[in-house]
Tab-separated table of C-alpha atoms and ligand atoms in Angstrom:
chain	number	residue	atom	x	y	z
E	107	MET	CA	-0.147	0.020	0.002
E	108	SER	CA	1.435	3.302	-0.619
E	109	VAL	CA	2.045	6.129	1.982
E	110	VAL	CA	-0.740	6.544	4.461
E	111	ALA	CA	-0.236	9.174	6.855
E	112	VAL	CA	-1.700	9.955	10.223
E	113	VAL	CA	-1.245	13.375	11.754
E	114	GLY	CA	-1.882	13.437	15.753
E	115	ALA	CA	-0.784	11.342	18.358
E	116	GLY	CA	-3.615	11.778	20.836
E	117	PRO	CA	-6.159	8.925	21.438
E	118	ALA	CA	-7.571	9.168	18.323
E	119	GLY	CA	-4.369	8.925	16.234
E	120	ILE	CA	-2.607	6.018	18.673
E	121	ARG	CA	-5.121	3.869	18.123
E	122	SER	CA	-5.667	4.469	14.196
E	123	VAL	CA	-1.811	3.697	14.019
E	124	GLU	CA	-1.705	0.664	16.036
E	125	THR	CA	-4.706	-0.568	13.805
E	126	LEU	CA	-3.247	0.135	10.310
E	127	LEU	CA	0.170	-1.514	11.627
E	128	ALA	CA	-1.820	-4.894	12.648
E	129	HIS	CA	-2.760	-4.886	9.251
E	130	GLY	CA	0.511	-4.612	7.637
E	131	VAL	CA	0.265	-1.026	6.952
E	132	ARG	CA	3.587	1.172	8.280
E	133	PRO	CA	2.241	4.681	8.351
E	134	VAL	CA	4.162	7.999	8.653
E	135	TRP	CA	2.873	9.526	11.819
E	136	ILE	CA	3.418	13.026	12.669
E	137	ASP	CA	2.676	14.975	15.821
E	138	GLU	CA	4.018	18.687	16.950
E	139	ALA	CA	4.679	17.414	20.282
E	140	PRO	CA	7.454	15.508	21.713
E	141	ARG	CA	5.932	12.696	22.958
E	142	ALA	CA	2.646	10.845	21.832
E	143	GLY	CA	-0.260	11.326	24.237
E	144	GLY	CA	-2.292	14.051	23.206
E	145	GLN	CA	-3.904	16.460	25.327
E	146	ILE	CA	-5.574	14.213	28.095
E	147	TYR	CA	-2.641	12.146	28.164
E	148	ARG	CA	-0.105	14.379	27.491
E	149	ARG	CA	3.217	13.310	29.087
E	150	PRO	CA	6.193	15.272	30.613
E	151	PRO	CA	9.785	15.098	29.827
E	152	PRO	CA	10.937	11.376	30.501
E	153	ASN	CA	13.498	12.407	33.290
E	154	PHE	CA	10.342	13.958	35.126
E	155	GLN	CA	9.040	11.873	38.230
E	156	ARG	CA	5.419	12.703	38.749
E	157	SER	CA	3.391	9.579	39.093
E	158	ALA	CA	0.565	8.890	36.399
E	159	ASP	CA	-1.844	8.987	39.330
E	160	ALA	CA	-0.748	12.441	40.062
E	161	LEU	CA	-0.983	13.508	36.360
E	162	TYR	CA	-3.845	11.745	35.458
E	163	GLY	CA	-5.553	10.950	38.534
E	164	PHE	CA	-9.085	8.457	37.713
E	165	GLU	CA	-7.289	8.096	33.961
E	166	ALA	CA	-4.160	7.054	35.422
E	167	GLN	CA	-4.441	3.370	33.994
E	168	LYS	CA	-6.281	4.276	30.396
E	169	ALA	CA	-3.559	7.017	30.300
E	170	GLN	CA	-0.566	3.917	30.747
E	171	ARG	CA	-2.492	1.585	28.843
E	172	LEU	CA	-2.545	4.194	25.875
E	173	HIS	CA	1.097	5.035	26.464
E	174	ARG	CA	2.386	1.526	26.217
E	175	ALA	CA	0.462	1.064	22.812
E	176	ALA	CA	1.898	4.515	21.846
E	177	ASP	CA	5.500	3.643	22.465
E	178	ALA	CA	5.173	0.192	20.512
E	179	ALA	CA	3.451	1.826	17.405
E	180	ALA	CA	6.227	3.917	17.783
E	181	THR	CA	8.789	1.782	17.368
E	182	GLN	CA	6.857	0.248	13.947
E	183	ALA	CA	5.457	3.238	12.161
E	184	ASP	CA	7.820	6.505	10.682
E	185	PHE	CA	6.945	8.056	13.840
E	186	ARG	CA	7.725	12.055	13.673
E	187	PRO	CA	7.349	13.528	16.743
E	188	SER	CA	7.936	17.198	17.298
E	189	SER	CA	6.838	17.949	13.638
E	190	LEU	CA	3.993	20.269	12.685
E	191	VAL	CA	2.110	19.589	9.633
E	192	TRP	CA	1.494	23.303	8.759
E	193	ASP	CA	-0.117	22.844	5.477
E	194	ILE	CA	-1.819	20.172	3.148
E	195	ALA	CA	-1.507	21.036	-0.663
E	196	GLY	CA	-0.763	19.091	-3.786
E	197	GLY	CA	-1.252	15.773	-2.168
E	198	ALA	CA	1.405	16.206	0.263
E	199	LEU	CA	1.726	16.918	3.851
E	200	HIS	CA	4.174	19.799	4.567
E	201	ILE	CA	6.299	19.265	7.417
E	202	ALA	CA	8.062	21.510	9.864
E	203	ASP	CA	10.868	20.044	12.191
E	204	ALA	CA	13.996	21.067	13.673
E	205	ASN	CA	15.787	20.499	10.105
E	206	GLY	CA	13.362	22.695	8.505
E	207	SER	CA	10.643	21.862	6.363
E	208	GLN	CA	9.374	19.033	3.779
E	209	ALA	CA	6.699	17.674	1.920
E	210	VAL	CA	5.693	14.278	2.518
E	211	PRO	CA	3.374	12.972	-0.473
E	212	PHE	CA	0.490	10.299	0.744
E	213	GLU	CA	-2.285	8.628	-0.893
E	214	ALA	CA	-4.404	8.642	2.151
E	215	ALA	CA	-4.464	10.609	5.588
E	216	ILE	CA	-6.198	10.142	9.048
E	217	LEU	CA	-6.546	13.598	10.461
E	218	ALA	CA	-6.791	13.413	14.166
E	219	THR	CA	-5.891	16.964	15.071
E	220	GLY	CA	-7.546	17.168	18.522
E	221	ALA	CA	-9.208	20.591	19.616
E	222	THR	CA	-7.835	23.607	21.702
E	223	ASP	CA	-9.862	26.121	24.257
E	224	ARG	CA	-12.602	28.144	23.409
E	225	ILE	CA	-12.236	31.464	24.578
E	226	ILE	CA	-14.373	34.761	25.027
E	227	PRO	CA	-12.101	37.767	25.087
E	228	LEU	CA	-13.120	40.364	28.437
E	229	PRO	CA	-10.707	43.542	29.496
E	230	GLY	CA	-7.537	42.462	30.534
E	231	TRP	CA	-7.697	39.128	28.932
E	232	THR	CA	-4.391	40.043	27.099
E	233	LEU	CA	-2.066	40.792	30.358
E	234	PRO	CA	0.603	38.593	31.485
E	235	GLY	CA	-0.839	36.186	33.744
E	236	VAL	CA	-3.587	35.141	32.033
E	237	TYR	CA	-4.082	31.754	30.249
E	238	SER	CA	-6.802	29.297	28.834
E	239	LEU	CA	-7.927	26.517	31.189
E	240	GLY	CA	-6.158	24.006	28.914
E	241	GLY	CA	-2.641	26.320	28.651
E	242	ALA	CA	-2.992	26.292	32.695
E	243	GLN	CA	-3.216	22.336	32.699
E	244	THR	CA	-0.571	21.779	30.150
E	245	VAL	CA	2.232	23.450	31.854
E	246	LEU	CA	1.110	21.549	35.017
E	247	LYS	CA	1.232	18.049	33.200
E	248	ALA	CA	3.890	18.743	30.997
E	249	GLN	CA	6.354	20.638	33.073
E	250	ALA	CA	4.953	20.247	36.758
E	251	VAL	CA	4.666	24.228	36.982
E	252	ALA	CA	1.526	26.379	38.357
E	253	ILE	CA	0.591	29.543	36.501
E	254	GLY	CA	0.743	31.104	39.679
E	255	ARG	CA	0.481	30.943	43.534
E	256	ARG	CA	-3.336	32.081	43.950
E	257	CYS	CA	-4.933	30.828	40.893
E	258	LEU	CA	-8.499	32.096	40.055
E	259	PHE	CA	-10.191	30.142	37.491
E	260	PHE	CA	-13.514	30.940	35.590
E	261	GLY	CA	-15.731	30.276	32.419
E	262	THR	CA	-17.586	26.827	31.898
E	263	GLY	CA	-17.042	23.155	31.218
E	264	PRO	CA	-15.600	20.342	32.343
E	265	LEU	CA	-12.242	21.267	32.472
E	266	LEU	CA	-13.041	24.467	34.881
E	267	TYR	CA	-13.740	22.036	37.814
E	268	LEU	CA	-10.939	19.628	36.424
E	269	VAL	CA	-7.743	22.254	36.267
E	270	ALA	CA	-9.072	23.696	39.170
E	271	TYR	CA	-8.711	20.410	41.467
E	272	GLN	CA	-5.768	19.401	39.548
E	273	TYR	CA	-3.995	22.708	40.428
E	274	ALA	CA	-5.549	22.313	44.127
E	275	LYS	CA	-4.015	18.641	44.314
E	276	ALA	CA	-0.466	19.722	43.052
E	277	GLY	CA	-0.347	22.499	46.003
E	278	ALA	CA	-1.557	25.712	44.530
E	279	LYS	CA	-4.204	27.977	46.282
E	280	ILE	CA	-7.197	28.220	44.789
E	281	ALA	CA	-8.509	32.198	44.924
E	282	ALA	CA	-11.911	31.123	43.240
E	283	VAL	CA	-14.106	28.993	40.838
E	284	LEU	CA	-16.382	30.790	38.766
E	285	ASP	CA	-18.773	29.401	36.361
E	286	THR	CA	-20.769	31.167	33.817
E	287	GLY	CA	-23.380	28.321	34.030
E	288	SER	CA	-26.094	28.400	36.521
E	289	ALA	CA	-26.088	25.588	38.937
E	290	ALA	CA	-30.025	24.861	39.081
E	291	GLY	CA	-29.827	24.727	35.249
E	292	ARG	CA	-27.415	22.052	35.899
E	293	ARG	CA	-28.865	20.131	38.278
E	294	ARG	CA	-31.870	19.691	36.116
E	295	VAL	CA	-30.544	18.188	33.481
E	296	LEU	CA	-28.054	16.040	35.376
E	297	PRO	CA	-30.356	12.975	36.627
E	298	SER	CA	-30.873	12.082	32.710
E	299	LEU	CA	-27.497	13.134	31.741
E	300	LEU	CA	-25.580	10.745	34.545
E	301	ALA	CA	-27.063	7.640	33.306
E	302	ASN	CA	-25.353	8.252	29.825
E	303	SER	CA	-22.227	10.306	30.738
E	304	PRO	CA	-19.947	8.591	33.055
E	305	ALA	CA	-17.628	11.414	32.436
E	306	LEU	CA	-19.993	13.813	34.195
E	307	ALA	CA	-19.892	11.788	37.646
E	308	LYS	CA	-16.100	12.823	37.585
E	309	GLY	CA	-17.062	16.231	37.736
E	310	LEU	CA	-19.365	15.992	40.340
E	311	PHE	CA	-16.704	14.648	42.555
E	312	TYR	CA	-14.100	17.610	41.290
E	313	LEU	CA	-16.824	20.019	42.562
E	314	ALA	CA	-17.673	18.045	45.869
E	315	TRP	CA	-13.960	17.737	46.725
E	316	LEU	CA	-13.061	21.405	45.864
E	317	ARG	CA	-15.836	22.395	48.039
E	318	SER	CA	-15.069	19.905	50.514
E	319	HIS	CA	-11.475	21.614	51.078
E	320	GLY	CA	-12.933	25.086	51.471
E	321	VAL	CA	-12.601	26.422	47.894
E	322	LYS	CA	-15.071	29.282	46.637
E	323	ILE	CA	-17.012	28.233	43.673
E	324	GLU	CA	-19.998	30.651	42.354
E	325	SER	CA	-22.281	29.312	39.783
E	326	GLY	CA	-24.401	31.841	37.370
E	327	ILE	CA	-21.446	34.659	37.334
E	328	GLU	CA	-20.857	37.210	34.645
E	329	PRO	CA	-17.091	37.877	34.226
E	330	LEU	CA	-16.769	41.566	33.839
E	331	ALA	CA	-12.641	42.341	33.659
E	332	VAL	CA	-9.246	40.808	34.312
E	333	LEU	CA	-7.942	43.124	36.805
E	334	GLY	CA	-4.457	44.563	37.158
E	335	LYS	CA	-2.285	46.896	34.637
E	336	ALA	CA	1.192	45.029	34.313
E	337	GLN	CA	-0.203	41.612	35.262
E	338	ALA	CA	-3.252	39.785	36.062
E	339	GLU	CA	-4.482	40.663	39.719
E	340	GLY	CA	-7.488	39.189	39.962
E	341	LEU	CA	-11.037	39.010	38.229
E	342	ARG	CA	-14.129	41.637	38.263
E	343	PHE	CA	-17.410	40.123	38.044
E	344	ARG	CA	-21.180	40.408	38.748
E	345	ASN	CA	-22.547	37.579	41.015
E	346	ALA	CA	-25.757	35.451	40.530
E	347	ALA	CA	-27.837	37.844	42.545
E	348	GLY	CA	-26.373	40.779	40.217
E	349	ALA	CA	-23.537	42.120	42.562
E	350	THR	CA	-20.355	43.079	41.538
E	351	ARG	CA	-17.265	41.541	43.234
E	352	GLU	CA	-13.831	41.314	43.264
E	353	ILE	CA	-11.112	38.796	43.669
E	354	GLU	CA	-7.642	38.709	43.875
E	355	ALA	CA	-5.213	36.363	42.392
E	356	ASP	CA	-1.709	36.538	40.908
E	357	ALA	CA	-2.651	34.396	37.897
E	358	VAL	CA	-6.202	33.803	35.945
E	359	ALA	CA	-7.371	30.830	33.659
E	360	PHE	CA	-10.455	30.674	31.841
E	361	GLY	CA	-12.028	29.128	29.003
E	362	TYR	CA	-15.729	27.923	27.823
E	363	GLY	CA	-15.273	24.216	26.700
E	364	LEU	CA	-13.396	23.571	23.383
E	365	ARG	CA	-13.329	23.929	19.972
E	366	SER	CA	-12.204	21.579	17.271
E	367	GLU	CA	-8.749	21.870	15.188
E	368	THR	CA	-9.909	21.796	11.871
E	369	GLN	CA	-7.928	23.972	9.683
E	370	LEU	CA	-5.804	20.768	8.093
E	371	ALA	CA	-9.101	19.302	7.189
E	372	ASP	CA	-10.189	22.619	5.340
E	373	LEU	CA	-6.857	22.863	3.375
E	374	ALA	CA	-7.084	19.058	2.378
E	375	GLY	CA	-10.640	20.022	0.939
E	376	CYS	CA	-13.067	18.559	3.298
E	377	ARG	CA	-16.700	19.574	3.266
E	378	PHE	CA	-17.805	21.752	6.150
E	379	ALA	CA	-21.244	22.135	7.958
E	380	PHE	CA	-22.341	24.226	10.939
E	381	ASP	CA	-22.997	21.870	13.938
E	382	ALA	CA	-25.497	23.549	16.378
E	383	ILE	CA	-24.042	21.563	19.557
E	384	ASP	CA	-20.217	22.912	19.104
E	385	ARG	CA	-21.842	26.187	17.408
E	386	GLN	CA	-18.800	25.497	15.247
E	387	TRP	CA	-18.299	24.982	11.430
E	388	LEU	CA	-16.916	21.408	11.135
E	389	PRO	CA	-15.821	18.674	8.768
E	390	GLU	CA	-18.545	16.333	7.445
E	391	LYS	CA	-17.667	12.941	8.051
E	392	ASP	CA	-19.952	9.790	7.642
E	393	ALA	CA	-20.405	7.529	10.245
E	394	VAL	CA	-17.121	5.507	9.565
E	395	GLY	CA	-14.663	8.538	9.680
E	396	ARG	CA	-14.540	9.060	5.723
E	397	ALA	CA	-13.960	12.704	5.065
E	398	LEU	CA	-17.153	14.194	2.616
E	399	GLY	CA	-15.505	16.188	-0.220
E	400	SER	CA	-12.220	14.485	0.215
E	401	ALA	CA	-11.951	11.034	-1.311
E	402	ASN	CA	-8.870	9.925	0.892
E	403	ILE	CA	-8.996	11.768	3.688
E	404	TYR	CA	-10.419	10.424	6.867
E	405	LEU	CA	-11.130	12.549	10.134
E	406	ALA	CA	-11.315	10.791	13.961
E	407	GLY	CA	-11.286	12.035	17.461
E	408	ASP	CA	-12.157	15.753	18.713
E	409	GLY	CA	-10.680	17.292	15.135
E	410	ALA	CA	-13.899	16.299	13.981
E	411	GLY	CA	-16.490	17.358	16.660
E	412	ILE	CA	-16.076	17.149	20.317
E	413	THR	CA	-16.784	13.722	21.675
E	414	GLY	CA	-14.047	13.334	24.234
E	415	ALA	CA	-11.133	10.635	24.679
E	416	ASP	CA	-13.138	7.089	24.991
E	417	ALA	CA	-14.745	8.133	21.465
E	418	ALA	CA	-11.777	9.520	20.082
E	419	GLU	CA	-9.652	6.254	20.679
E	420	ALA	CA	-12.987	4.341	19.055
E	421	ALA	CA	-13.363	6.513	16.181
E	422	GLY	CA	-9.486	6.289	15.576
E	423	GLU	CA	-9.907	2.961	15.582
E	424	ARG	CA	-12.635	2.624	13.335
E	425	ALA	CA	-11.562	5.317	10.633
E	426	ALA	CA	-8.047	3.156	9.948
E	427	LEU	CA	-10.778	0.052	9.338
E	428	ALA	CA	-12.608	2.256	6.858
E	429	LEU	CA	-9.358	3.448	5.378
E	430	LEU	CA	-8.090	-0.290	5.167
E	431	SER	CA	-11.207	-1.814	3.786
E	432	ASP	CA	-11.365	1.097	1.248
E	433	ARG	CA	-7.984	-0.071	-0.116
E	434	GLY	CA	-8.814	-3.446	-0.257
E	435	LYS	CA	-7.769	-4.921	3.191
E	436	ALA	CA	-10.065	-7.429	4.728
E	437	VAL	CA	-11.141	-6.005	8.288
E	438	SER	CA	-13.500	-7.442	10.825
E	439	ALA	CA	-17.120	-6.443	10.282
E	440	GLU	CA	-18.119	-7.668	13.677
E	441	ARG	CA	-15.201	-5.440	15.030
E	442	CYS	CA	-16.083	-2.386	12.907
E	443	GLN	CA	-20.140	-3.028	14.071
E	444	ALA	CA	-19.092	-3.140	17.607
E	445	LEU	CA	-16.820	0.322	17.635
E	446	GLU	CA	-20.177	1.906	15.712
E	447	ARG	CA	-22.345	0.882	18.514
E	448	ARG	CA	-19.567	2.432	21.213
E	449	LEU	CA	-19.188	5.485	19.256
E	450	ALA	CA	-23.208	5.849	18.911
E	451	LYS	CA	-23.613	5.447	22.469
E	452	LEU	CA	-20.840	8.027	23.279
E	453	ARG	CA	-22.122	10.531	21.021
E	454	SER	CA	-24.163	11.408	24.172
E	455	PHE	CA	-21.230	12.645	26.035
E	456	ARG	CA	-21.198	15.681	23.704
E	457	GLU	CA	-25.082	16.399	24.017
E	458	GLY	CA	-24.748	15.773	27.844
E	459	LEU	CA	-21.842	18.461	27.859
E	460	ALA	CA	-23.705	21.065	25.682
E	461	GLU	CA	-26.589	20.792	28.568
E	462	ALA	CA	-24.454	20.696	31.598
E	463	PHE	CA	-22.115	23.535	30.496
E	464	PRO	CA	-23.961	25.562	28.088
E	465	PHE	CA	-21.893	27.874	26.142
E	466	PRO	CA	-22.535	31.650	27.073
E	467	ALA	CA	-23.086	32.923	23.571
E	468	HIS	CA	-24.696	36.004	24.978
E	469	LEU	CA	-21.289	37.283	26.399
E	470	ALA	CA	-19.735	36.810	23.078
E	471	ARG	CA	-22.283	38.521	21.434
E	472	ARG	CA	-21.851	41.905	23.668
E	473	ILE	CA	-17.971	42.217	24.436
E	474	GLY	CA	-17.780	45.869	24.322
E	475	ASP	CA	-16.073	48.136	22.008
E	476	GLU	CA	-13.078	48.449	23.997
E	477	THR	CA	-11.955	44.865	24.348
E	478	ILE	CA	-9.275	43.500	22.366
E	479	LEU	CA	-10.754	40.744	20.326
E	480	CYS	CA	-8.018	39.691	18.078
E	481	ARG	CA	-4.790	39.801	20.117
E	482	CYS	CA	-2.403	39.035	17.291
E	483	GLU	CA	-3.549	42.130	15.326
E	484	ALA	CA	-4.567	44.267	18.023
E	485	VAL	CA	-8.255	44.453	16.759
E	486	SER	CA	-10.997	45.449	19.271
E	487	ALA	CA	-14.492	44.263	19.375
E	488	GLY	CA	-15.376	47.763	18.308
E	489	SER	CA	-13.037	48.071	15.453
E	490	LEU	CA	-14.869	44.853	13.922
E	491	ARG	CA	-18.110	46.516	14.299
E	492	ALA	CA	-17.241	49.838	12.820
E	493	ALA	CA	-15.100	47.956	9.755
E	494	ILE	CA	-18.599	46.157	8.565
E	495	GLY	CA	-20.313	49.470	8.711
E	496	GLY	CA	-21.743	50.204	5.260
E	497	ILE	CA	-20.109	47.500	3.532
E	498	ASP	CA	-21.413	44.104	2.161
E	499	ALA	CA	-19.067	41.971	5.259
E	500	HIS	CA	-21.792	39.229	5.574
E	501	ASP	CA	-19.289	36.666	6.637
E	502	VAL	CA	-16.161	36.581	8.808
E	503	ASN	CA	-13.728	36.504	5.887
E	504	ARG	CA	-14.739	39.428	4.383
E	505	ALA	CA	-15.236	41.458	7.868
E	506	LYS	CA	-11.261	39.674	8.354
E	507	ALA	CA	-10.241	41.682	5.454
E	508	TYR	CA	-11.489	45.050	6.364
E	509	SER	CA	-11.052	44.642	9.893
E	510	ARG	CA	-7.604	42.242	10.108
E	511	VAL	CA	-9.440	40.303	12.738
E	512	GLY	CA	-7.993	36.643	12.456
E	513	MET	CA	-5.416	37.833	10.398
E	514	GLY	CA	-2.657	37.273	12.525
E	515	ARG	CA	-0.205	34.792	13.776
E	516	CYS	CA	-2.719	32.325	15.173
E	517	GLN	CA	-4.921	32.458	12.120
E	518	GLY	CA	-8.167	33.095	14.088
E	519	ARG	CA	-7.873	29.878	15.711
E	520	LEU	CA	-8.132	31.919	19.122
E	521	CYS	CA	-10.519	34.840	18.086
E	522	GLY	CA	-12.005	33.288	14.941
E	523	LEU	CA	-15.475	31.753	16.580
E	524	ALA	CA	-15.605	35.199	19.178
E	525	ALA	CA	-15.424	37.178	16.169
E	526	ALA	CA	-18.102	34.995	14.277
E	527	GLU	CA	-20.378	35.863	17.469
E	528	VAL	CA	-19.771	39.639	17.592
E	529	LEU	CA	-20.740	40.010	13.515
E	530	SER	CA	-23.227	37.561	13.777
E	531	ALA	CA	-25.054	40.165	16.651
E	532	ALA	CA	-23.868	43.234	14.665
E	533	LEU	CA	-25.275	41.978	11.562
E	534	ASN	CA	-28.363	40.429	13.725
E	535	ARG	CA	-27.694	37.302	11.323
E	536	ASP	CA	-27.766	33.518	12.600
E	537	ILE	CA	-24.350	32.671	13.812
E	538	ALA	CA	-24.300	29.791	10.917
E	539	GLY	CA	-24.737	32.493	8.588
E	540	VAL	CA	-22.050	34.594	8.770
E	541	GLY	CA	-19.795	31.636	7.853
E	542	ARG	CA	-15.985	30.431	9.358
E	543	LEU	CA	-12.626	31.890	8.732
E	544	ARG	CA	-11.392	29.722	6.064
E	545	GLY	CA	-7.794	27.668	6.919
E	546	GLN	CA	-4.777	29.394	5.654
E	547	PRO	CA	-1.518	27.668	5.827
E	548	PRO	CA	0.916	27.774	7.726
E	549	VAL	CA	-2.012	26.951	10.312
E	550	LYS	CA	0.586	27.394	13.219
E	551	PRO	CA	3.547	30.045	13.239
E	552	LEU	CA	6.673	28.897	11.575
E	553	PRO	CA	9.872	30.074	11.668
E	554	VAL	CA	11.207	31.722	8.618
E	555	GLU	CA	14.134	29.494	8.216
E	556	ALA	CA	11.923	26.425	8.072
E	557	LEU	CA	10.974	27.737	4.548
D	220	FAD	C1	-5.301	21.531	26.477
D	220	FAD	C2	-6.497	20.508	26.400
D	220	FAD	C3	-6.501	20.002	27.873
D	220	FAD	C4	-7.769	18.601	27.815
D	220	FAD	N1	-7.581	17.717	29.278
D	220	FAD	C5	-8.388	17.084	29.339
D	220	FAD	C6	-8.383	16.483	30.188
D	220	FAD	O1	-7.718	16.433	31.449
D	220	FAD	N2	-9.312	15.525	30.627
D	220	FAD	C7	-10.032	15.309	29.580
D	220	FAD	O2	-11.162	14.336	29.819
D	220	FAD	N3	-10.375	15.802	28.407
D	220	FAD	C8	-9.276	16.613	28.567
D	220	FAD	N4	-9.204	17.087	26.974
D	220	FAD	C9	-10.052	16.854	26.106
D	220	FAD	C10	-9.313	15.778	25.434
D	220	FAD	O3	-8.080	16.341	24.716
D	220	FAD	C11	-10.098	15.130	24.077
D	220	FAD	O4	-11.172	14.399	24.424
D	220	FAD	C12	-8.901	13.685	23.662
D	220	FAD	O5	-7.663	14.225	24.042
D	220	FAD	C13	-9.358	13.802	22.313
D	220	FAD	O6	-8.547	12.969	21.772
D	220	FAD	P1	-7.659	13.161	20.133
D	220	FAD	O7	-6.895	12.223	20.002
D	220	FAD	O8	-9.116	13.630	19.378
D	220	FAD	O9	-7.143	14.475	20.420
D	220	FAD	P2	-6.106	14.857	21.105
D	220	FAD	O10	-5.682	14.493	22.170
D	220	FAD	O11	-5.957	16.669	20.787
D	220	FAD	O12	-4.370	14.770	19.922
D	220	FAD	C14	-4.474	15.837	19.020
D	220	FAD	C15	-2.708	15.296	18.315
D	220	FAD	O13	-2.734	16.315	17.235
D	220	FAD	C16	-1.659	16.850	17.452
D	220	FAD	N5	-1.786	17.908	16.152
D	220	FAD	C17	-2.621	18.476	15.930
D	220	FAD	N6	-2.525	19.573	15.098
D	220	FAD	C18	-1.507	19.351	14.377
D	220	FAD	C19	-0.662	19.667	13.744
D	220	FAD	N7	-0.937	20.815	12.520
D	220	FAD	N8	0.684	19.039	13.296
D	220	FAD	C20	1.309	18.201	14.028
D	220	FAD	N9	0.434	17.805	14.772
D	220	FAD	C21	-0.695	18.236	15.441
D	220	FAD	C22	-1.318	17.454	18.853
D	220	FAD	O14	0.126	17.907	19.345
D	220	FAD	C23	-1.842	16.312	19.908
D	220	FAD	O15	-0.874	15.638	20.264
D	220	FAD	C24	-8.134	18.600	26.790
D	220	FAD	C25	-8.721	19.223	25.530
D	220	FAD	C26	-7.443	20.290	25.544
D	220	FAD	C27	-7.372	21.044	24.348
């Protein structure tokens, strides 16, 4: 079989590669991280000594199983860690690593690129000492350092409580955990969700643990501004009763769930559709992971919609089996059906999360005019609103051309979804109606010398 490539060494990518190898196919396997594991099972450098229990808590056994599978697969595949795929064009992956940039032609590729935090800009969010929740967790997992001595976490989603819990367990002082979701709303949906989404039970444990250790937790809040002039010094917020409050902290982390990393699928020519649950345009795929609109591309894991790590493993294996059978290899029909049943069951996770931790779109839609929306290009929400006044900018790409929002180093990965919310509110259009920022290479910053 000609060259098969897998991008991503998280749960989805690891199971894809393992499955390809088990069927006699040796893929090129690329990840920008130095070690396989992905986001949830991210590994510290080999000389670091934190135990799996300390790093992964309830998921320690799963993490160790997956790491063993990854290490075994890495010795057999053409594994290329610390390598960024920055473009897909002309039937090749364009990769930058320590030696520069090279093109890897491929016949078929599985994209398992995962997700990143979803943020809503607010005054002060560009100050030093402000992190995304995922970023705060990454430094703790990968480097065993905390973002501060007295940390405040806000936003919503399972990561909010998990990261606060991990920080507290690691010895950091938690100034507060402030959730934009309402506790009453969550209580209403929880009983039915718990039956389908055991992951939510872990969330309840983290919440109970934090409470029992005296951590201040509030729901139904509205964040107003990160305090501080040269460095984050805390948060001003409106509490559920409508009173304005301030809490001091020397570091702040926030996030509102996750967004799929879709740029490579876009560059590969995949078809996209708006997903109301993820509130994002996603590459379309069939039930087994074949991308629609691009014959040789397969999609697995959170990069094609947020479904969690267990679903990512199953989707990675199922996409690899689809790729193999499309290329004439015999695969087990029974295994395929079992995986499809598992994926159908796990899909409820995604719906459960959206119900338990609703994305506060109203906050994104009314970001203040003075607030920096796109930090790479220093575009405020007001400049975006002004730029579209009187011109025919009905989608985010046109708005980008006029305002430079999303035109900087992050290519809109951080600000793009918030910009779409601001635009849709300003134009009084449905969020799906303002479209999405098109993927542009390089998908992440590159040293010029790599080119
Ligand atoms: C920061 C963060 C922390 C998280 N922590 C937790 C947690 O503690 N518990 C939990 O249940 N869930 C967590 N999640 C959610 C969890 O990541 C996913 O459910 C799960 O890891 C999805 O697996 P995946 O294989 O689809 O993607 P991932 O695990 O995200 O793996 C994707 C891989 O693709 C690589 N990649 C992406 N783009 C490129 C590119 N262009 N070139 C090369 N490599 C690329 C990345 O480096 C990464 O290793 C977290 C998510 C994020 C974003």
